[in-house]
Coordinates of C-alpha atoms in Angstrom, one line a residue:
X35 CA -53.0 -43.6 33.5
X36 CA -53.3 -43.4 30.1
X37 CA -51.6 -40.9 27.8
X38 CA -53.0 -37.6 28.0
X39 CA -52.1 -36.3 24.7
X40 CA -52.5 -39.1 22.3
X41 CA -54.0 -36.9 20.0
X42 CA -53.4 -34.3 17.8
X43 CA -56.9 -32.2 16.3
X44 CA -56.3 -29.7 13.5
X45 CA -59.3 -27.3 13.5
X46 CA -59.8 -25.6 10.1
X47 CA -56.0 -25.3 9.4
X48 CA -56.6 -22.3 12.5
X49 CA -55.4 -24.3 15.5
X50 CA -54.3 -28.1 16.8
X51 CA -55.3 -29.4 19.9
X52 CA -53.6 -32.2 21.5
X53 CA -56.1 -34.3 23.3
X54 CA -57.1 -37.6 24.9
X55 CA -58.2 -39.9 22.5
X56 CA -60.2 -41.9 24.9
X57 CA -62.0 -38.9 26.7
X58 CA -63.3 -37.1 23.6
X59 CA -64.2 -40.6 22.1
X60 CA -66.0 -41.1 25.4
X61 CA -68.9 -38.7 24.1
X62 CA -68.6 -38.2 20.6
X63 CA -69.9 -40.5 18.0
X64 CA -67.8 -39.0 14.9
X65 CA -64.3 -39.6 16.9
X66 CA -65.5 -43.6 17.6
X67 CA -65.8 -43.9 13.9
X68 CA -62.8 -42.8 13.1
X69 CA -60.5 -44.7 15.6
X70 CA -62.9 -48.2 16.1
X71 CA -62.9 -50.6 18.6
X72 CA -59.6 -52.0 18.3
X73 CA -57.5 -49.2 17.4
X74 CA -53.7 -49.5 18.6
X75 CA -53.7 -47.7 22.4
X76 CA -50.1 -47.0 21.8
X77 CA -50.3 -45.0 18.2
X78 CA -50.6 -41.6 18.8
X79 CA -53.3 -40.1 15.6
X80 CA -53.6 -37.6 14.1
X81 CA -57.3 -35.9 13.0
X82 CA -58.0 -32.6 10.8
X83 CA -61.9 -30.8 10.4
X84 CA -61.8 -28.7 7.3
X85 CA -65.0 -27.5 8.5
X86 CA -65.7 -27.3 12.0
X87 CA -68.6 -25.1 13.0
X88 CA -67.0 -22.1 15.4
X89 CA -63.5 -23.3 14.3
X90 CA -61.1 -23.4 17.6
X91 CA -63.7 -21.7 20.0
X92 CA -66.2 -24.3 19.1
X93 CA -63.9 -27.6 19.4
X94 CA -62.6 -25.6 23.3
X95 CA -66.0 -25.4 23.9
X96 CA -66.7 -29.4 23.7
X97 CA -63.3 -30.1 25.0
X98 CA -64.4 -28.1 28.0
X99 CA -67.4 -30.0 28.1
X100 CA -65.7 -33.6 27.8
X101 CA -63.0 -32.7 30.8
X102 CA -65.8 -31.8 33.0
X103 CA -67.3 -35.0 33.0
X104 CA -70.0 -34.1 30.4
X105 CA -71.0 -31.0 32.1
X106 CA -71.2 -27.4 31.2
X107 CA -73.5 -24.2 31.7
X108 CA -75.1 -23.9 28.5
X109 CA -76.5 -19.8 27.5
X110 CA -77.8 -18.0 25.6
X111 CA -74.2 -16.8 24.3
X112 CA -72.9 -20.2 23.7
X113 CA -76.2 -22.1 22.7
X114 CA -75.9 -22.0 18.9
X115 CA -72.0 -22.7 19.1
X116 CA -72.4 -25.9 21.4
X117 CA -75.3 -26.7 19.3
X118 CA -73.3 -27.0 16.2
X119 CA -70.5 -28.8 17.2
X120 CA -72.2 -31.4 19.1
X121 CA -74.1 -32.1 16.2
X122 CA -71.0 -32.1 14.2
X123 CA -69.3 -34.7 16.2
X124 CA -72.7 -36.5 16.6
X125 CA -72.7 -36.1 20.6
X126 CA -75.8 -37.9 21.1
X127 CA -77.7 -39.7 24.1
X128 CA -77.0 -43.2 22.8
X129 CA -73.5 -42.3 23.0
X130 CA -72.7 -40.8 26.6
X131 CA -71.2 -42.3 29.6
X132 CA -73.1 -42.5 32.9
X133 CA -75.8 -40.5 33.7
X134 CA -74.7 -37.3 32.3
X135 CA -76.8 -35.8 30.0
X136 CA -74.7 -35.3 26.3
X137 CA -74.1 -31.8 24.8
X138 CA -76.4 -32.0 22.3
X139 CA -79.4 -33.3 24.4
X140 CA -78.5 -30.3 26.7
X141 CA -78.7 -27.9 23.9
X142 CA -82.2 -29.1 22.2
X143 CA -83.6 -29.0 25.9
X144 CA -82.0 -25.1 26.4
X145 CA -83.8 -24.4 23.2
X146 CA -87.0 -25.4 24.4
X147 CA -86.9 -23.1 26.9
X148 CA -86.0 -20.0 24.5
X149 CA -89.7 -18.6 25.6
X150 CA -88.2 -17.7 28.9
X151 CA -85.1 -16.1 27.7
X152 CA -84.7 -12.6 28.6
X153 CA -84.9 -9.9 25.5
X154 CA -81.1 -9.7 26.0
X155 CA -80.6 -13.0 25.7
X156 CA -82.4 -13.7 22.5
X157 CA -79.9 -10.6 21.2
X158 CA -76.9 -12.0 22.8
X159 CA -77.8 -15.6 21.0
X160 CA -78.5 -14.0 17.3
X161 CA -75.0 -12.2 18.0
X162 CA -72.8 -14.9 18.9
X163 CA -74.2 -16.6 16.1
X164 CA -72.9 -14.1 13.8
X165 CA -70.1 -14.1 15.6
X166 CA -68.9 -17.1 14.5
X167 CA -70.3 -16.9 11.2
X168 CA -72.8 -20.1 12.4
X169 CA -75.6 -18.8 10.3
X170 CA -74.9 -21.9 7.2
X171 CA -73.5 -24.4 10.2
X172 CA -76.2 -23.7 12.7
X173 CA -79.3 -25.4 12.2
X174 CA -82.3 -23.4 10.3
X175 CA -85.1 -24.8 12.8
X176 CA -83.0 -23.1 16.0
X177 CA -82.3 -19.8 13.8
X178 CA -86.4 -20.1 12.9
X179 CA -87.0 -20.6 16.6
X180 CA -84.6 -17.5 17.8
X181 CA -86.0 -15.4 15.1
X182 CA -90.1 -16.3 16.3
X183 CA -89.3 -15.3 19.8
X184 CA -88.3 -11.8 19.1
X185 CA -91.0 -11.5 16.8
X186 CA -93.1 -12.9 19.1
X187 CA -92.1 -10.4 21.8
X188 CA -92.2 -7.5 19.2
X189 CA -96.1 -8.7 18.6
X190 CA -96.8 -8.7 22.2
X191 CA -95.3 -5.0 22.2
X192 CA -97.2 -3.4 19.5
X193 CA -100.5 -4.8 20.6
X194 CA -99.9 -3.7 24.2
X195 CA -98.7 0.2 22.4
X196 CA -100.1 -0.1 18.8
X197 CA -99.1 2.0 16.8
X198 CA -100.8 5.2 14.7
X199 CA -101.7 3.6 11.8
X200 CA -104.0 1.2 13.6
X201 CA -105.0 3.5 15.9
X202 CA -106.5 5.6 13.1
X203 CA -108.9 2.6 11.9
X204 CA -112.3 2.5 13.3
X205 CA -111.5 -0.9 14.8
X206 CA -109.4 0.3 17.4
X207 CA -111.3 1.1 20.2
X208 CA -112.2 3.7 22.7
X209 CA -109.4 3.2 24.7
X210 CA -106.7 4.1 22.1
X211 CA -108.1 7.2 20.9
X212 CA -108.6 8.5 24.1
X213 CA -104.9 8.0 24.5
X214 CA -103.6 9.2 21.3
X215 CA -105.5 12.6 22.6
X216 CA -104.9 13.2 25.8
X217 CA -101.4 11.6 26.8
X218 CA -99.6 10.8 23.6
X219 CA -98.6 11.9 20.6
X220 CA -98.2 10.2 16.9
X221 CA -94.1 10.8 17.4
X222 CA -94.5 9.4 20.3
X223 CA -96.5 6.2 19.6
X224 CA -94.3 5.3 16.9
X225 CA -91.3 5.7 19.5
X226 CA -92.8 3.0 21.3
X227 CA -93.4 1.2 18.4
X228 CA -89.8 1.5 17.4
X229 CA -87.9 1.0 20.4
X230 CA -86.4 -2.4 18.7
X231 CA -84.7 -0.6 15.7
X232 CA -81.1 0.0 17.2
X233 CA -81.0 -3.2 19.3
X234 CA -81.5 -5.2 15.8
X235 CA -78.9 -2.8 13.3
X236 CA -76.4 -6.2 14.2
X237 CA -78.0 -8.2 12.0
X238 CA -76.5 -9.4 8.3
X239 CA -79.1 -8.7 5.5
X240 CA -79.7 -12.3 5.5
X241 CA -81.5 -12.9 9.1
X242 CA -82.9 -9.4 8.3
X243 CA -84.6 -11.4 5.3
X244 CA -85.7 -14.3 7.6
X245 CA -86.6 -11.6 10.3
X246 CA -89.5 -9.6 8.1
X247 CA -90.6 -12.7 6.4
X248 CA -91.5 -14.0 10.5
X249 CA -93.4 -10.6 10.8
X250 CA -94.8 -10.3 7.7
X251 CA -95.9 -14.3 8.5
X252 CA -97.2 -12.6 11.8
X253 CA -98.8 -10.0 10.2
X254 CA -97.1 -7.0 12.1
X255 CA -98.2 -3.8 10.9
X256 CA -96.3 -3.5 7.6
X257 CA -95.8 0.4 8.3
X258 CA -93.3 -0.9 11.3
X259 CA -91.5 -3.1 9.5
X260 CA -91.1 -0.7 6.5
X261 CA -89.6 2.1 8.5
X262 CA -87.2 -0.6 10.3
X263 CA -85.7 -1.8 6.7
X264 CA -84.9 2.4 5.9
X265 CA -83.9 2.6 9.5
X266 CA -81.5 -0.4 8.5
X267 CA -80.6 0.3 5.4
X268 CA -79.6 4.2 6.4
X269 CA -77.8 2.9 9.6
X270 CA -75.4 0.1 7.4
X271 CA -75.0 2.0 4.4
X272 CA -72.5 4.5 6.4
X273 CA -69.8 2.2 7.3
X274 CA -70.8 -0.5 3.9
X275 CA -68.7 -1.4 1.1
X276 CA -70.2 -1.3 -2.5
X277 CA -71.0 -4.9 -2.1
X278 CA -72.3 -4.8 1.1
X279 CA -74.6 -2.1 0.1
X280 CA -76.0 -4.0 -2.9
X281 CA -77.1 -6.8 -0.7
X282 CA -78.6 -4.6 1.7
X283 CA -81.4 -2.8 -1.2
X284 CA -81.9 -5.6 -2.8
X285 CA -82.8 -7.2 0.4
X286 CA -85.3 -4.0 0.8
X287 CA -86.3 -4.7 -2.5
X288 CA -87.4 -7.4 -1.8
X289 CA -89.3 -6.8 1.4
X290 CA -91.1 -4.1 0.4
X291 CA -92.2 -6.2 -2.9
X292 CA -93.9 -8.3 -0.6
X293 CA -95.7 -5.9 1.2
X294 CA -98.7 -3.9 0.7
X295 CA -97.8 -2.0 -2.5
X296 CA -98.9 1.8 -0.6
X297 CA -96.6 1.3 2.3
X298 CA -93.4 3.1 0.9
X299 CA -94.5 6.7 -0.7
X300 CA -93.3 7.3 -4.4
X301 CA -90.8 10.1 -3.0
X302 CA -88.9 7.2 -0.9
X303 CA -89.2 4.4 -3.8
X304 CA -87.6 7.6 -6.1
X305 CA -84.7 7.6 -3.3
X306 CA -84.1 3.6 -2.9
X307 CA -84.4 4.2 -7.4
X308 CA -81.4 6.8 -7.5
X309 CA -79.3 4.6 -4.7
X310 CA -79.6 1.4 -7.6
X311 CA -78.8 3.5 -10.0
X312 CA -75.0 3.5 -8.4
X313 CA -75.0 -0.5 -7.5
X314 CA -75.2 -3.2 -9.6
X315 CA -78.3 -4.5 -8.5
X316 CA -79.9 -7.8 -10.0
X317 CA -82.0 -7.2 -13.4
X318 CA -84.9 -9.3 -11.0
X319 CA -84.7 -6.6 -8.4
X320 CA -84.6 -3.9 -10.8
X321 CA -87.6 -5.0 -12.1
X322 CA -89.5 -5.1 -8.9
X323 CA -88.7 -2.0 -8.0
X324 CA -90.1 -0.4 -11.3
X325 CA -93.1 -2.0 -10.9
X326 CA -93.6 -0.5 -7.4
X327 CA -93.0 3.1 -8.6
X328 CA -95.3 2.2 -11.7
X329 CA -98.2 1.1 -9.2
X330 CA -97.7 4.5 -7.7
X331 CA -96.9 6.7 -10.7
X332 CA -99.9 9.3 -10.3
X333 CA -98.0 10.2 -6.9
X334 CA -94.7 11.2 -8.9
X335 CA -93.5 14.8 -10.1
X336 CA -91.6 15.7 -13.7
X337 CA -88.4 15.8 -11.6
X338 CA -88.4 12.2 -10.6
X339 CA -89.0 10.8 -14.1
X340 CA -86.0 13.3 -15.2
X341 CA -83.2 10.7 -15.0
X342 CA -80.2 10.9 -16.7
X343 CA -79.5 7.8 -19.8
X344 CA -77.9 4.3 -19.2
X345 CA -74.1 5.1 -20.6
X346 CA -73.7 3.8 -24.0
X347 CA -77.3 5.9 -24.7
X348 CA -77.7 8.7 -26.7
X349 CA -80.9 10.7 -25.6
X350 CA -80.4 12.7 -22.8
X351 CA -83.1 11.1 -20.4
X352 CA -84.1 7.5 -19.5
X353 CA -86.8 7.4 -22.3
X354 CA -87.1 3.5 -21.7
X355 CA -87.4 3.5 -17.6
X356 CA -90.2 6.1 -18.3
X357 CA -92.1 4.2 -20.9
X358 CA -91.6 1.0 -18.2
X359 CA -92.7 2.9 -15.4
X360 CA -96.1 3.6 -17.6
X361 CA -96.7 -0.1 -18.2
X362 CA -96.3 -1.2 -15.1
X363 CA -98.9 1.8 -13.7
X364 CA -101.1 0.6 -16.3
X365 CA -101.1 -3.0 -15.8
X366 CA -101.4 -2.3 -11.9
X367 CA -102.2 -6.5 -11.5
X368 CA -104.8 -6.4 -14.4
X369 CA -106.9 -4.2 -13.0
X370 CA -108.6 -0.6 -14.2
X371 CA -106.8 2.4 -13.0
X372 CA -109.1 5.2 -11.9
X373 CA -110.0 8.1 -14.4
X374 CA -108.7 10.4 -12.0
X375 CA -105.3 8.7 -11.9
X376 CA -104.8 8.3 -15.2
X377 CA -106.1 12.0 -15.6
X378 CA -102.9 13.0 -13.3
X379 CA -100.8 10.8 -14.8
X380 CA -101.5 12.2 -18.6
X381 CA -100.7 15.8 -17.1
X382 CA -97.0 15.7 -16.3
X383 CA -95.8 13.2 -19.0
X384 CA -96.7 15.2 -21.0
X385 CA -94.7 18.0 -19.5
X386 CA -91.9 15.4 -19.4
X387 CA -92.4 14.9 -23.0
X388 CA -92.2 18.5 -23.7
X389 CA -89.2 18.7 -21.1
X390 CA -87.6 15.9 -23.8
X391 CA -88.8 17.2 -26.6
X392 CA -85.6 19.5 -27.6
X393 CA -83.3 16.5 -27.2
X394 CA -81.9 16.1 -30.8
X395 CA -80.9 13.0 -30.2
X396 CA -84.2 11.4 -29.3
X397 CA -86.0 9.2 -32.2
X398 CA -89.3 9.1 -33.8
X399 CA -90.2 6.2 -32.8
X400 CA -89.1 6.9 -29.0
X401 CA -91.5 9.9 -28.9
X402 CA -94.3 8.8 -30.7
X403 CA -94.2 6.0 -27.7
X404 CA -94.4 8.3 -25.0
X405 CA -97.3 10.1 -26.9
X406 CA -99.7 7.2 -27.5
X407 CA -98.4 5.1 -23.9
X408 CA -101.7 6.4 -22.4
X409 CA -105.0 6.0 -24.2
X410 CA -106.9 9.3 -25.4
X411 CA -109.2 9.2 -22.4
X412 CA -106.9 10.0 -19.7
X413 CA -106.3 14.1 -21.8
X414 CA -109.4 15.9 -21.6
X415 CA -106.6 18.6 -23.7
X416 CA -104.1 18.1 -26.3
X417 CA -102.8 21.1 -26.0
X418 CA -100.0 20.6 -24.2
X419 CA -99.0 18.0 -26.7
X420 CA -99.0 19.7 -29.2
X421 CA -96.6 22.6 -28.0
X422 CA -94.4 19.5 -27.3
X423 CA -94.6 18.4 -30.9
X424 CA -94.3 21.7 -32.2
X425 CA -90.9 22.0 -29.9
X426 CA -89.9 18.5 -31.3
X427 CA -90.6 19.1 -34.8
X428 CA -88.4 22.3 -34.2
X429 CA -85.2 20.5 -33.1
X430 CA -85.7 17.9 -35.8
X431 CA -86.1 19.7 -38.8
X432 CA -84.3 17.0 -41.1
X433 CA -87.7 14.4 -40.6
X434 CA -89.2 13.1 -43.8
X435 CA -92.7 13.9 -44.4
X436 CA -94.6 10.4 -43.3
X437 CA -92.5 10.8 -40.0
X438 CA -94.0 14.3 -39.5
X439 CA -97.8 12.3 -40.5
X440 CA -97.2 9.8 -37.5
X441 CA -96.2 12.1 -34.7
X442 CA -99.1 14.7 -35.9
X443 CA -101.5 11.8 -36.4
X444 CA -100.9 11.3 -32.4
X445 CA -103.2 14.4 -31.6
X446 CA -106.8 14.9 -31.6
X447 CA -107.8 17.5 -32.7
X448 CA -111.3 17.8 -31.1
X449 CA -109.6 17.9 -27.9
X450 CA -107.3 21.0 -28.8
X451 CA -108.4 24.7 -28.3
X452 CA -108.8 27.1 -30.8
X453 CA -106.4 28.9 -30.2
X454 CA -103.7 25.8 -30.6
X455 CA -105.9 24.9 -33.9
X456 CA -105.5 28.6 -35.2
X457 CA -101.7 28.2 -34.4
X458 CA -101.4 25.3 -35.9
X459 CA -103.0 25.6 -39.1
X460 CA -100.2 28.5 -39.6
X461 CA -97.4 26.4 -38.1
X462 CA -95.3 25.3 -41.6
X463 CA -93.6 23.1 -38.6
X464 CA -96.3 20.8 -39.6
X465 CA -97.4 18.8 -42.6
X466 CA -100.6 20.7 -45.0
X467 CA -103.0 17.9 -44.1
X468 CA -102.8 18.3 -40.5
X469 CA -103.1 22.2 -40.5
X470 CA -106.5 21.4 -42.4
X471 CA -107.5 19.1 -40.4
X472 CA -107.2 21.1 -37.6
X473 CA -109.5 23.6 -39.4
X474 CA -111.8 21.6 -40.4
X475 CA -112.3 20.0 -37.1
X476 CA -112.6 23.6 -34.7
X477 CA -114.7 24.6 -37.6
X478 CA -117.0 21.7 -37.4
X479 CA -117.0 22.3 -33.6
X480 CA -117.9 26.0 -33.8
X481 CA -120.9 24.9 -36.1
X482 CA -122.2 22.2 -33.7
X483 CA -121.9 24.8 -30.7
X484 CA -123.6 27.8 -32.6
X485 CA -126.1 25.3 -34.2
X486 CA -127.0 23.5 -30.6
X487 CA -128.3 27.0 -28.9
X488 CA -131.7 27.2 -28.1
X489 CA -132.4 30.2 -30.1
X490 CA -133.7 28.0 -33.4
X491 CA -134.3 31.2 -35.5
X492 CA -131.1 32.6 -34.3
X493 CA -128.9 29.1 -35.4
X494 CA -130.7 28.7 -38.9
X495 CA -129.7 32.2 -39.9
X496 CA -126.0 31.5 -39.1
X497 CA -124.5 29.9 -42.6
X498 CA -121.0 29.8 -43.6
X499 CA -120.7 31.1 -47.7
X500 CA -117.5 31.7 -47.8
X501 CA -116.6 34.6 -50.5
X502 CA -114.9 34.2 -53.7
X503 CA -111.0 34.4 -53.5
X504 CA -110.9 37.7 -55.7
X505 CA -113.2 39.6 -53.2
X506 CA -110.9 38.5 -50.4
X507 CA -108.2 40.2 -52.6
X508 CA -110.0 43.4 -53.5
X509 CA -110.7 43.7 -49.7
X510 CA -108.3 43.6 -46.4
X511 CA -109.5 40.6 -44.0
X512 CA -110.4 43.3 -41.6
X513 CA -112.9 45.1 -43.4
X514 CA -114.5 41.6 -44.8
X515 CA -115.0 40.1 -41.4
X516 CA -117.0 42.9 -40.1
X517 CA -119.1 42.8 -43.3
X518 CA -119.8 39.3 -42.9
X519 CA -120.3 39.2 -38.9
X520 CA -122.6 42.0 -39.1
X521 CA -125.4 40.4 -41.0
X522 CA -125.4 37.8 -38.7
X523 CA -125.7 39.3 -35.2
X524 CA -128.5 41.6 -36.7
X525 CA -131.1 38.6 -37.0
X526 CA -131.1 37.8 -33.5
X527 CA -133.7 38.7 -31.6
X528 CA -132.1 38.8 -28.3
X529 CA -134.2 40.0 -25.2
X530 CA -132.6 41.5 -21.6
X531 CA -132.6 38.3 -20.0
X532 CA -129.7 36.6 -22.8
X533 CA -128.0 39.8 -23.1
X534 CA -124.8 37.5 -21.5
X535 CA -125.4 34.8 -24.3
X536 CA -125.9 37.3 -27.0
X537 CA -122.2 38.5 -26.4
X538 CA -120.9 35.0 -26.0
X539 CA -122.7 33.6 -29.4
X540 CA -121.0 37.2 -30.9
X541 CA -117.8 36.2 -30.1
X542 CA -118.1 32.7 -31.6
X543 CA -119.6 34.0 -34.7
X544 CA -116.7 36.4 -35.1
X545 CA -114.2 33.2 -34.2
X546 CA -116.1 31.1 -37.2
X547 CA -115.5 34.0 -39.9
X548 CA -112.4 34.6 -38.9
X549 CA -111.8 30.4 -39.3
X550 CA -113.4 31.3 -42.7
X551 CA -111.2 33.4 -43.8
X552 CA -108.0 31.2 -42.5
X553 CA -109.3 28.3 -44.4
X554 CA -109.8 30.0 -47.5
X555 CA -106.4 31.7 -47.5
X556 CA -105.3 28.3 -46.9
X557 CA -107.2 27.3 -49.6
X558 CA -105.7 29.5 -51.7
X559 CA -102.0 29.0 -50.7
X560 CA -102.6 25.3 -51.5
X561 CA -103.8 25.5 -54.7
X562 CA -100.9 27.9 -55.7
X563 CA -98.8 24.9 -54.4
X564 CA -100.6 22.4 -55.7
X565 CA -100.4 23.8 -59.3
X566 CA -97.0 24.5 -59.4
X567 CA -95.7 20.6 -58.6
X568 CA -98.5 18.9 -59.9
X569 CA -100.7 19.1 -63.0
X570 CA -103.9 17.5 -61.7
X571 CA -106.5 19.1 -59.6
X572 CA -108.2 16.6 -57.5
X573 CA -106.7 17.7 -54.0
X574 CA -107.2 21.4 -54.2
X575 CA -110.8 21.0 -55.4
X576 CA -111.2 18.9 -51.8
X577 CA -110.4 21.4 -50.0
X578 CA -113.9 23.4 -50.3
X579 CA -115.7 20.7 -49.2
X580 CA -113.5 20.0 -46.3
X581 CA -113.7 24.0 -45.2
X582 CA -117.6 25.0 -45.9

């Protein structure tokens, strides 16, 4: 009989085995390389794997194998082990004894028949697997195979119980509406559509990876698969370490990057945003994930773009994120954004600008990008803006006066009320030529309005002549405005029917004397200025022409 324990096996520095050389040589081809053909019978040896797949439980699983005369029950549970290490030890056909089949060709056949196994079984298989930390040793076509069948079984489901959000498509049939109204409801169809969460909570963020891109190859509702990766991500993130929980969002990073860009709302993509903001997720993910909330920006409040500075930062809000966040909604793939977006868009940043306004810390340059990110179509009012400058302006009192030219020459004035022009013409916040401007422009605009009625006879008689300085002196503004509106709303002829439009055409023709006066007081200050710091006269003789 020969000697039973003529050799010694080191597994992976964990455990040594003392075997028969002869036996285990019998079906593996890696162990008749190593000894030959005319190795010494009587000199015991001596072997040690560094890297043997399963470590000691997969070498005991072929020894078990090779002292039963090359047979063993092969499951679900032990598949992928027995798998690995036959391959390792090359335990192939050529090489077996008698008419036993070899591990390996037992495995591939077991494989074949994974269309049969049980759900349990496929979870039992996937488990073991990571078990034994198999998934770089095991094979990628068997993990591929595993990972088809429970998608395949999770396909099979949802078209036997779809779910709501293909119920709701005019596609789907008689039959499911019916349902959806007389026996179930949405809570419960997505219960049946997400029986499978818990049972897959086992898996590392790596065959979760290899798991969505099968269902996403599939095309399984992306809604499902969506709710499974928050399902996974709240579920692992309890019991995680800060590592672990890095991998885990970036993985639903980058899941959800590959899906339909509406499937996550902008509240949740806020939620996964403020969970990064603690990890030290990849710049590449980072990315991604911006440019999802971007594509969704017009769905976002002023709270969520409130977030705190990067450390190392002075301003007191993320004034970059915010600016990226607007490129990326902009860009949206190269394609135009709708008015109406836009529109909503325009409307709370520029509350967040105002919100940012007060920050002494925040630079010129930093605002001014914020205030010309959008283009002048998406305000139909400037308004808004312009209390955010004013606040701005405010806080930085120290700016220089071309500083104070660029952030003003952000407005339009044609889109500001005349009530923010009449403020700002006496706001000493901002620079002379913009407080004219301003004037000139609701001026001009008062004209055009007054001038564009129907009532011809009415429009030629309204003229603006504005009075000599000394008579605004001798008088008090109060008493000259009447004088001058008077004359005016006696020429019109107005009859019952435009009683409504006589009172509205009143009211502008008091607003455009009263502009009248305001310029010319203006007028006046300016000159005073003008005279005092410089000897020529050019600029204050513009003024007239830019106020009649």
């Amino acid at each position: 009989m020969e000697d039973f324990c003529d050799l010694e096996v080191d597994i992976n520095g964990q455990e040594t085995f003392l075997v028969n050389k002869n036996l285990v040589a019998r079906y593996s081809g890696k162990f008749i390389k190593l000894f030959g053909k005319n190795s010494n019978p009587n000199r015991k040896l001596k072997v040690i794997f560094h890297d043997f797949p399963g470590g000691a439980s997969g070498f005991e699983l072929v020894l078990r194998y090779c002292y039963n005369n090359g047979k063993y029950d092969i499951t679900p549970c032990n598949l992928f082990l027995a798998h690995s290490a036959a391959k390792f030890l090359e335990m192939k056909e050529s090489v077996v004894v008698g008419k036993s089949p070899n591990l390996l060709e037992q495995t591939e056949k077991s494989l074949q028949e994974i269309g049969y196994w049980t759900w349990s079984d496929l979870l039992k298989a996937l488990k073991k697997c990571q078990d034994f930390a198999l998934v770089a040793g095991c094979s990628t076509m068997m993990l591929e195979k595993c990972l088809e069948s429970i998608v395949g079984r999770l396909v099979l489901a949802s078209e036997a119980s779809p779910c709501p959000s293909s119920c709701s498509s005019d596609i789907s049939g008689d039959r499911c509406s019916s349902e959806s109204k007389s026996t179930e409801s949405t809570k419960t169809l997505f219960s049946r559509s997400t029986w499978w969460f818990e049972d897959l909570l086992f898996l590392s963020p790596l065959l979760v990876q290899m798991l969505v891109k099968s269902m996403l190859w599939r095309k399984l509702d992306h809604v499902i698969i969506s709710r499974f990766l928050m399902y996974y991500q709240k579920a692992k993130f309890s019991s995680a370490t800060t590592d672990e929980k890095r991998k885990i969002i970036e993985m639903v990073i980058d899941m959800h990057y590959s899906m339909e860009p509406s499937v996550l709302p902008c509240k949740t993509l806020f939620g996964i945003f403020r969970i990064t903001l603690n990890l030290n997720i990849s710049k590449f993910r980072k990315n991604k994930l911006e440019n999802m909330i971007g594509a969704q920006l017009d769905q976002a409040t002023l709270d969520n773009l409130l977030v705190p500075s990067p450390y190392g930062i002075d301003y007191l809000y993320d004034v970059n994120l915010v600016l990226r966040f607007l490129k990326a909604f902009l860009r949206q793939g190269n394609c135009l954004v709708a008015h109406s977006r836009m529109k909503k868009v325009a409307s709370f940043i520029d509350l967040y600008i105002a919100e940012i306004a007060p920050d002494p810390y925040l630079k010129p340059s930093k605002f001014l990008a914020l205030v010309l990110a959008l283009p002048d179509s998406a305000r139909d009012s400037y308004d808004e803006l312009y209390h955010a400058m004013d606040m701005y302006l405010e806080v930085h009192g120290d700016l220089s006066e071309e500083e104070r030219l660029k952030i003003c020459g952000a407005l339009n004035y044609e889109k500001l009320s005349a009530e923010a022009c009449l403020n700002l013409s006496q706001n000493k916040k901002f620079p002379s030529k913009s407080a004219v401007k301003a004037l000139f422009v609701q001026q001009s605009k008062l004209k055009n309005l007054i001038l564009g009625t129907p009532n011809n006879n009415a429009a030629a008689s309204i003229t603006i002549s504005p009075r000599s300085s000394s008579d605004a002196g001798r008088r008090g503004t109060r008493h000259r405005i009447k004088e001058e509106v008077m004359p005016y709303t006696t020429e019109f002829n107005v009859s019952a029917q435009d009683k409504r439009f006589s009172a509205n055409l009143q009211g502008m023709q008091w607003r455009v004397t009263e502009l009248e006066g305001m310029c010319r007081k203006l007028q006046a200050q300016m000159a005073k200025i003008m005279k005092s710091r410089v000897s020529g006269h050019s600029y204050s003789r513009s003024l007239p022409k830019l106020c009649s």
